[in-house]
Coordinates of C-alpha atoms in Angstrom, one line a residue:
P1 CA 9.2 7.1 -14.1
S2 CA 7.1 6.1 -11.0
F3 CA 9.6 5.7 -7.6
G4 CA 6.6 3.9 -5.9
A5 CA 6.3 1.0 -8.3
A6 CA 4.7 -2.0 -6.7
A7 CA 6.7 -5.2 -6.5
A8 CA 4.1 -7.5 -8.2
A9 CA 4.6 -10.1 -10.7
L10 CA 1.0 -9.6 -13.0
S11 CA -1.0 -12.4 -14.7
V12 CA -2.2 -10.1 -17.6
A13 CA -2.9 -11.6 -20.8
A14 CA -2.6 -8.3 -22.7
A15 CA -3.1 -4.8 -22.6
L16 CA -6.1 -2.8 -21.3
P17 CA -8.5 -2.2 -24.1
P18 CA -9.3 1.6 -24.8
S19 CA -12.8 1.1 -23.0
A20 CA -10.9 0.3 -19.6
R21 CA -8.3 2.8 -20.1
L22 CA -11.1 5.9 -20.5
L23 CA -12.5 4.1 -17.2
R24 CA -9.4 4.6 -15.2
E25 CA -8.8 8.0 -16.8
R26 CA -12.0 9.3 -15.5
R27 CA -11.7 7.8 -12.2
R28 CA -8.2 9.8 -12.4
R29 CA -9.3 12.8 -13.1
R30 CA -12.2 12.7 -10.6
G31 CA -9.4 12.5 -7.9
T32 CA -10.0 8.5 -6.9
C33 CA -6.5 7.2 -7.9
G34 CA -3.8 8.5 -5.8
R35 CA -1.4 6.6 -4.1
R36 CA -1.3 2.9 -2.5
G37 CA -2.4 2.4 1.0
G38 CA -5.6 1.5 2.2
D39 CA -8.6 4.2 2.6
V40 CA -8.0 5.2 6.4
R41 CA -11.6 6.3 6.6
A42 CA -13.8 3.1 6.3
P43 CA -14.4 0.4 8.6
V44 CA -13.1 -3.1 7.6
A45 CA -16.5 -4.4 7.6
A46 CA -18.0 -2.1 5.2
L47 CA -16.3 -4.2 2.1
R48 CA -19.6 -6.7 2.0
A49 CA -19.4 -6.9 -1.4
A50 CA -16.1 -8.6 -1.7
S51 CA -16.0 -12.2 -1.5
V52 CA -13.3 -15.3 -1.4
R53 CA -14.1 -17.9 -4.2
Y54 CA -12.4 -20.9 -5.2
H55 CA -12.3 -23.2 -8.2
E56 CA -11.9 -27.1 -6.9
A57 CA -13.1 -28.5 -3.9
V58 CA -9.7 -29.2 -2.9
E59 CA -9.5 -25.2 -2.6
A60 CA -12.3 -24.9 -0.3
P61 CA -10.6 -25.4 3.3
A62 CA -8.2 -22.4 2.9
A63 CA -11.0 -20.2 1.0
Q64 CA -13.3 -20.9 4.1
E65 CA -10.6 -20.3 7.0
L66 CA -9.3 -16.9 5.0
A67 CA -12.9 -15.9 4.8
R68 CA -14.1 -16.3 8.5
K69 CA -10.4 -14.4 9.3
L70 CA -11.5 -11.4 7.0
G71 CA -15.6 -11.6 7.3
L72 CA -16.2 -11.7 4.1
E73 CA -18.6 -14.3 2.1
C74 CA -17.0 -17.8 0.7
A75 CA -18.3 -19.6 -2.3
A76 CA -17.3 -21.5 -5.3
L77 CA -17.0 -20.3 -8.5
A78 CA -19.4 -20.5 -10.7
P79 CA -18.5 -22.5 -13.8
A80 CA -20.2 -19.9 -16.3
A81 CA -17.7 -17.3 -14.8
A82 CA -15.4 -17.9 -17.0
T83 CA -17.5 -17.1 -20.2
S84 CA -20.1 -15.3 -18.7
V85 CA -20.1 -11.5 -17.4
A86 CA -23.5 -12.0 -15.7
A87 CA -22.1 -14.9 -13.8
R88 CA -18.9 -13.0 -12.3
P89 CA -18.9 -11.0 -8.9
A90 CA -19.5 -7.6 -9.4
A91 CA -16.9 -6.6 -6.9
P92 CA -13.2 -7.3 -6.5
Y93 CA -13.2 -11.0 -5.0
L94 CA -10.0 -13.3 -3.9
L95 CA -9.7 -16.5 -6.1
R96 CA -8.1 -19.4 -4.5
A97 CA -6.3 -21.0 -7.2
D98 CA -3.3 -23.8 -7.7
G99 CA -2.7 -23.2 -4.1
R100 CA -2.3 -19.5 -4.0
W101 CA -4.3 -16.4 -3.9
Q102 CA -5.4 -13.9 -6.9
L103 CA -6.9 -10.8 -6.9
V104 CA -9.7 -10.5 -9.5
V105 CA -10.7 -7.2 -10.3
G106 CA -13.9 -7.4 -13.0
S107 CA -13.7 -3.8 -14.3
L108 CA -10.2 -4.2 -15.5
T109 CA -10.0 -6.4 -18.4
D110 CA -7.7 -8.1 -20.6
G111 CA -7.9 -8.0 -24.3
R112 CA -10.1 -10.8 -24.7
G113 CA -12.7 -9.5 -22.0
S114 CA -11.7 -11.4 -19.1
P115 CA -11.3 -9.9 -15.3
L116 CA -7.8 -8.9 -15.0
H117 CA -6.0 -11.8 -12.5
F118 CA -3.3 -9.9 -10.0
S119 CA -0.6 -11.8 -8.2
L120 CA 2.0 -11.1 -6.0
D121 CA 5.7 -12.3 -5.8
L122 CA 8.0 -10.6 -3.6
S123 CA 10.7 -13.0 -4.0
E124 CA 13.9 -11.9 -5.3
E125 CA 13.6 -13.6 -8.8
G126 CA 9.5 -12.6 -8.9
L127 CA 10.2 -8.8 -8.3
P128 CA 10.5 -6.7 -11.7
P129 CA 13.7 -5.1 -13.1
Q130 CA 12.6 -1.8 -11.8
Q131 CA 12.1 -2.7 -8.3
R132 CA 15.3 -4.8 -8.1
R133 CA 17.0 -1.7 -9.4
R134 CA 15.6 0.6 -6.7
L135 CA 16.6 -2.1 -3.9
S136 CA 20.3 -2.4 -5.1
E137 CA 20.6 1.5 -4.8
P138 CA 22.7 3.0 -2.0
P139 CA 20.0 4.2 1.0
S140 CA 21.3 7.8 0.4
A141 CA 19.7 7.6 -3.1
H142 CA 16.2 7.3 -1.9
S143 CA 14.2 10.5 -0.4
L144 CA 12.5 8.0 2.2
F145 CA 15.8 7.3 3.6
V146 CA 16.4 10.9 4.3
A147 CA 12.7 11.2 5.7
L148 CA 13.5 8.5 7.7
G149 CA 16.3 10.3 9.5
R150 CA 19.0 8.5 7.5
P151 CA 18.8 5.4 10.1
A152 CA 21.3 2.8 11.1
P153 CA 20.3 -0.9 10.2
G154 CA 17.9 -2.5 12.6
L155 CA 15.3 0.3 12.6
R156 CA 12.0 -0.8 13.7
I157 CA 9.2 0.7 11.5
V158 CA 5.6 0.1 11.3
D159 CA 4.4 0.7 7.8
A160 CA 0.7 1.2 8.7
T161 CA -0.7 1.4 5.1
G162 CA 0.6 -1.6 3.7
G163 CA -0.4 -1.5 0.2
F164 CA 1.7 -4.2 -2.1
G165 CA 4.3 -4.0 -0.1
S166 CA 6.6 -1.7 -2.3
D167 CA 7.8 0.6 0.3
A168 CA 8.2 -2.1 3.2
M169 CA 10.5 -4.0 0.8
L170 CA 12.8 -0.7 -0.1
M171 CA 13.0 0.3 3.9
S172 CA 13.6 -3.5 5.3
K173 CA 16.0 -5.1 2.0
C174 CA 17.5 -1.6 0.7
F175 CA 17.9 0.3 4.5
G176 CA 17.9 -2.8 6.6
A177 CA 14.8 -1.9 8.8
V178 CA 12.7 -4.5 10.6
V179 CA 9.5 -3.3 9.2
S180 CA 6.1 -4.6 10.4
V181 CA 3.1 -4.1 8.0
I182 CA -0.5 -3.2 8.9
E183 CA -3.0 -3.7 5.5
R184 CA -7.0 -2.9 6.2
N185 CA -8.7 -3.9 2.8
P186 CA -8.8 -7.9 3.4
L187 CA -8.5 -8.2 -0.8
V188 CA -4.9 -6.5 -0.2
Y189 CA -4.1 -8.2 2.9
A190 CA -5.1 -11.8 1.5
V191 CA -2.2 -11.1 -1.4
L192 CA 0.3 -9.3 0.5
Q193 CA 0.3 -11.6 3.5
E194 CA 0.6 -14.7 1.4
A195 CA 3.4 -13.1 -0.8
A196 CA 5.3 -11.8 2.0
A197 CA 5.4 -15.4 3.9
R198 CA 6.6 -17.1 0.7
A199 CA 9.6 -14.8 0.2
A200 CA 10.5 -14.9 4.0
P201 CA 14.1 -16.1 4.9
P202 CA 13.9 -19.2 7.8
G203 CA 12.8 -17.7 11.0
S204 CA 11.3 -14.7 9.9
P205 CA 7.7 -13.9 9.5
S206 CA 7.7 -11.9 6.1
V207 CA 9.9 -10.7 3.9
F208 CA 9.9 -7.4 5.5
G209 CA 11.3 -8.8 9.1
G210 CA 8.2 -8.2 10.9
P211 CA 4.8 -9.6 10.8
V212 CA 2.0 -8.7 8.5
L213 CA -1.0 -7.6 10.4
F214 CA -4.5 -7.0 9.2
G215 CA -7.1 -4.4 10.6
D216 CA -7.4 -0.6 11.6
A217 CA -3.8 0.9 12.0
S218 CA -5.3 3.4 14.5
E219 CA -6.4 0.7 16.5
I220 CA -3.4 -1.6 16.4
L221 CA -1.3 1.2 17.1
S222 CA -3.4 1.6 20.3
G223 CA -2.9 -2.1 21.4
S224 CA -6.3 -3.2 20.3
P225 CA -6.9 -7.2 20.5
A226 CA -6.2 -7.2 16.7
A227 CA -2.3 -6.8 17.3
S228 CA -2.3 -8.9 19.8
A229 CA -4.0 -11.9 17.7
G230 CA -1.0 -11.1 15.2
G231 CA 1.3 -12.0 17.4
V232 CA 2.1 -8.4 18.6
A233 CA 2.5 -6.4 21.7
W234 CA 3.6 -3.4 21.2
A235 CA 4.3 -0.4 23.9
P236 CA 4.5 3.1 23.2
G237 CA 8.2 3.5 22.5
D238 CA 8.5 0.1 20.9
V239 CA 8.4 1.1 17.3
D240 CA 10.9 3.5 16.1
V241 CA 9.1 5.0 13.2
V242 CA 5.4 4.6 11.7
Y243 CA 5.3 5.2 7.9
L244 CA 2.2 6.3 6.3
D245 CA 1.2 6.5 2.9
P246 CA -2.3 6.4 2.5
M247 CA -4.4 7.6 -0.8
F248 CA -4.0 10.9 -1.2
P249 CA -5.9 13.6 -3.5
R250 CA -4.0 15.2 -6.2
Q251 CA -4.7 19.2 -6.6
K252 CA -3.5 18.5 -10.7
A253 CA -4.3 15.9 -12.7
R254 CA -1.7 13.3 -13.4
K255 CA -0.1 13.3 -17.3
G256 CA 0.5 9.5 -17.3
M257 CA -2.0 6.7 -16.0
P258 CA -1.5 5.4 -12.7
D259 CA 0.5 1.8 -13.1
L260 CA -1.5 -1.3 -13.1
P261 CA -1.1 -2.2 -8.9
M262 CA -2.1 1.4 -8.6
Q263 CA -5.4 0.6 -10.3
V264 CA -5.8 -2.1 -8.6
L265 CA -5.3 -0.8 -5.1
A266 CA -7.7 2.1 -6.3
E267 CA -10.9 -0.5 -7.4
C268 CA -10.3 -2.0 -3.8
C269 CA -10.6 1.3 -1.8
E270 CA -13.4 2.2 -4.3
A271 CA -15.4 -0.7 -2.9
V272 CA -15.0 0.5 0.2
A273 CA -15.9 3.8 -0.7
S274 CA -18.7 2.7 -2.4
A275 CA -20.3 0.7 0.5
T276 CA -19.8 3.4 3.1
G277 CA -20.8 6.5 1.2
D278 CA -19.3 9.9 0.9
A279 CA -18.2 10.2 4.7
G280 CA -16.4 13.7 4.0
P281 CA -15.6 15.0 7.6
A282 CA -15.3 11.3 8.8
E283 CA -12.4 11.2 6.8
S284 CA -10.6 14.0 8.3
T285 CA -11.5 12.5 12.0
A286 CA -10.1 8.9 10.8
E287 CA -7.0 10.7 9.8
R288 CA -6.8 12.4 12.9
R289 CA -7.1 9.2 15.0
L290 CA -4.6 7.3 12.9
L291 CA -1.8 10.2 13.2
D292 CA -2.5 10.6 16.9
A293 CA -1.9 7.0 17.3
A294 CA 1.1 6.7 15.0
L295 CA 2.7 9.4 17.6
R296 CA 1.8 8.1 20.6
M297 CA 3.6 5.0 19.5
A298 CA 6.7 6.1 17.3
R299 CA 9.7 6.8 19.4
E300 CA 11.3 8.9 16.9
R301 CA 9.0 9.6 13.9
V302 CA 6.2 9.4 11.9
V303 CA 6.8 10.1 8.1
V304 CA 3.9 10.5 5.7
K305 CA 4.2 10.3 2.0
R306 CA 1.8 12.8 0.3
A307 CA 1.3 14.1 -3.4
A308 CA 3.4 17.7 -3.5
D309 CA 0.3 19.2 -3.6
S310 CA -1.6 17.3 -1.3
P311 CA -3.1 19.2 1.8
F312 CA -1.3 18.0 5.2
F313 CA -2.7 14.8 6.5
A314 CA -5.3 15.2 9.2
G315 CA -5.1 18.8 8.4
T316 CA -1.8 19.1 10.8
K317 CA 1.1 20.9 9.8
P318 CA 4.6 18.7 10.2
A319 CA 7.8 20.0 11.8
S320 CA 9.4 19.4 8.5
S321 CA 8.8 18.4 4.7
L322 CA 10.9 16.8 1.7
K323 CA 9.7 17.9 -1.3
G324 CA 10.0 16.7 -4.8
T325 CA 8.7 16.8 -8.2
T326 CA 5.4 14.9 -7.6
N327 CA 5.3 14.0 -4.3
R328 CA 6.5 15.1 -0.7
F329 CA 7.5 13.5 2.7
D330 CA 5.8 15.2 5.6
V331 CA 7.6 14.1 8.7
Y332 CA 6.1 14.7 12.4
M333 CA 7.8 14.3 15.7
P334 CA 6.4 12.8 18.9
R335 CA 6.2 15.0 22.0
G336 CA 9.2 15.8 23.5
V337 CA 11.4 14.8 20.2
A338 CA 13.0 17.8 18.7
P339 CA 12.7 18.1 15.1
A340 CA 15.3 18.2 12.2
S341 CA 18.0 21.0 12.6
G342 CA 18.0 23.7 9.8
K343 CA 21.1 22.1 8.4
E344 CA 19.8 18.7 8.2
A345 CA 16.2 19.7 6.5
K346 CA 18.6 21.6 4.1
T347 CA 20.6 18.5 3.2
A348 CA 17.5 16.4 3.1
A349 CA 16.6 17.7 0.0
D350 CA 19.5 17.0 -1.8
P351 CA 18.6 13.4 -2.6
F352 CA 15.8 14.6 -4.8
D353 CA 18.2 16.3 -7.3
A354 CA 20.4 13.3 -7.5
I355 CA 17.6 11.2 -8.5
R356 CA 16.3 13.6 -11.0
A357 CA 19.5 13.8 -12.6
A358 CA 20.6 10.3 -12.6
H359 CA 17.0 9.3 -14.7
L360 CA 17.5 12.9 -16.9
R361 CA 20.9 11.1 -18.0

């Protein structure tokens, strides 16, 4: 089972048809389906093909406002789009319907050939059973808790590659951390921000405890205007931990298909990569910028999630690593902060054994 399952309520009429599954499998074997979180390489403006759409005129103001914020095209969805493939936007798009945002991905279809409509519900009632069970477990049952340094409640964390908020939910609801989230993909951000705000307790900006920001994490962590616009004015040391879980390459093909939220994320990231082309070395440069910005901001550590067989993020060796069967956590220490002792590193691997044993039972 996937321990990174996104906390999502999906509007899917039926299972993916064989043709769609074959397409996902081909892309997976090429390494395009990794984990959640945006592509750290491509600029936000690169997702030019994406758009914001609406059905009814009453939804137009909200759609136009979001489109201006994200820098996307906004238009009414053609009535023929419901029945004609040619009338639908080719790229993933945001659809405003019934007062909520849906992410429509035409390359993923239901059994009737209609595009997949993805929606996110982060309320307690909307979480899938697997996610609720995960949040109810003691913190020490999670390897991420160990990678974070077994923190006390109230730790200030920035999840700089938010995705659909799965790990942010774990860190806030299970570990008691105050989590601020950054997401650079405009499609993913819109769905995440709305779901996080709807599920937020009174007086909190989001269900995670901190704000959900849109933009380039390396710029926001460096104190760009995007951070101030989101009501954040971070200075080095204001954040205890920066957490990164970007899309990462796998050296070995996975035995199973990625879960549906991961496929949706991969489609959004693919749209960015297609618009910018194969950046190659630029990806390493962007990773280096992000890691440097995270290390300058974090007071205690930077934690990066990778596949167990993935190369180190930005080609930089971490101070320590916690390796499981499929994934690992690389821990980077800011300058002047001592790494974990050998004894701590040894005990840090224990939760992996407990998790595997629990699922084998």
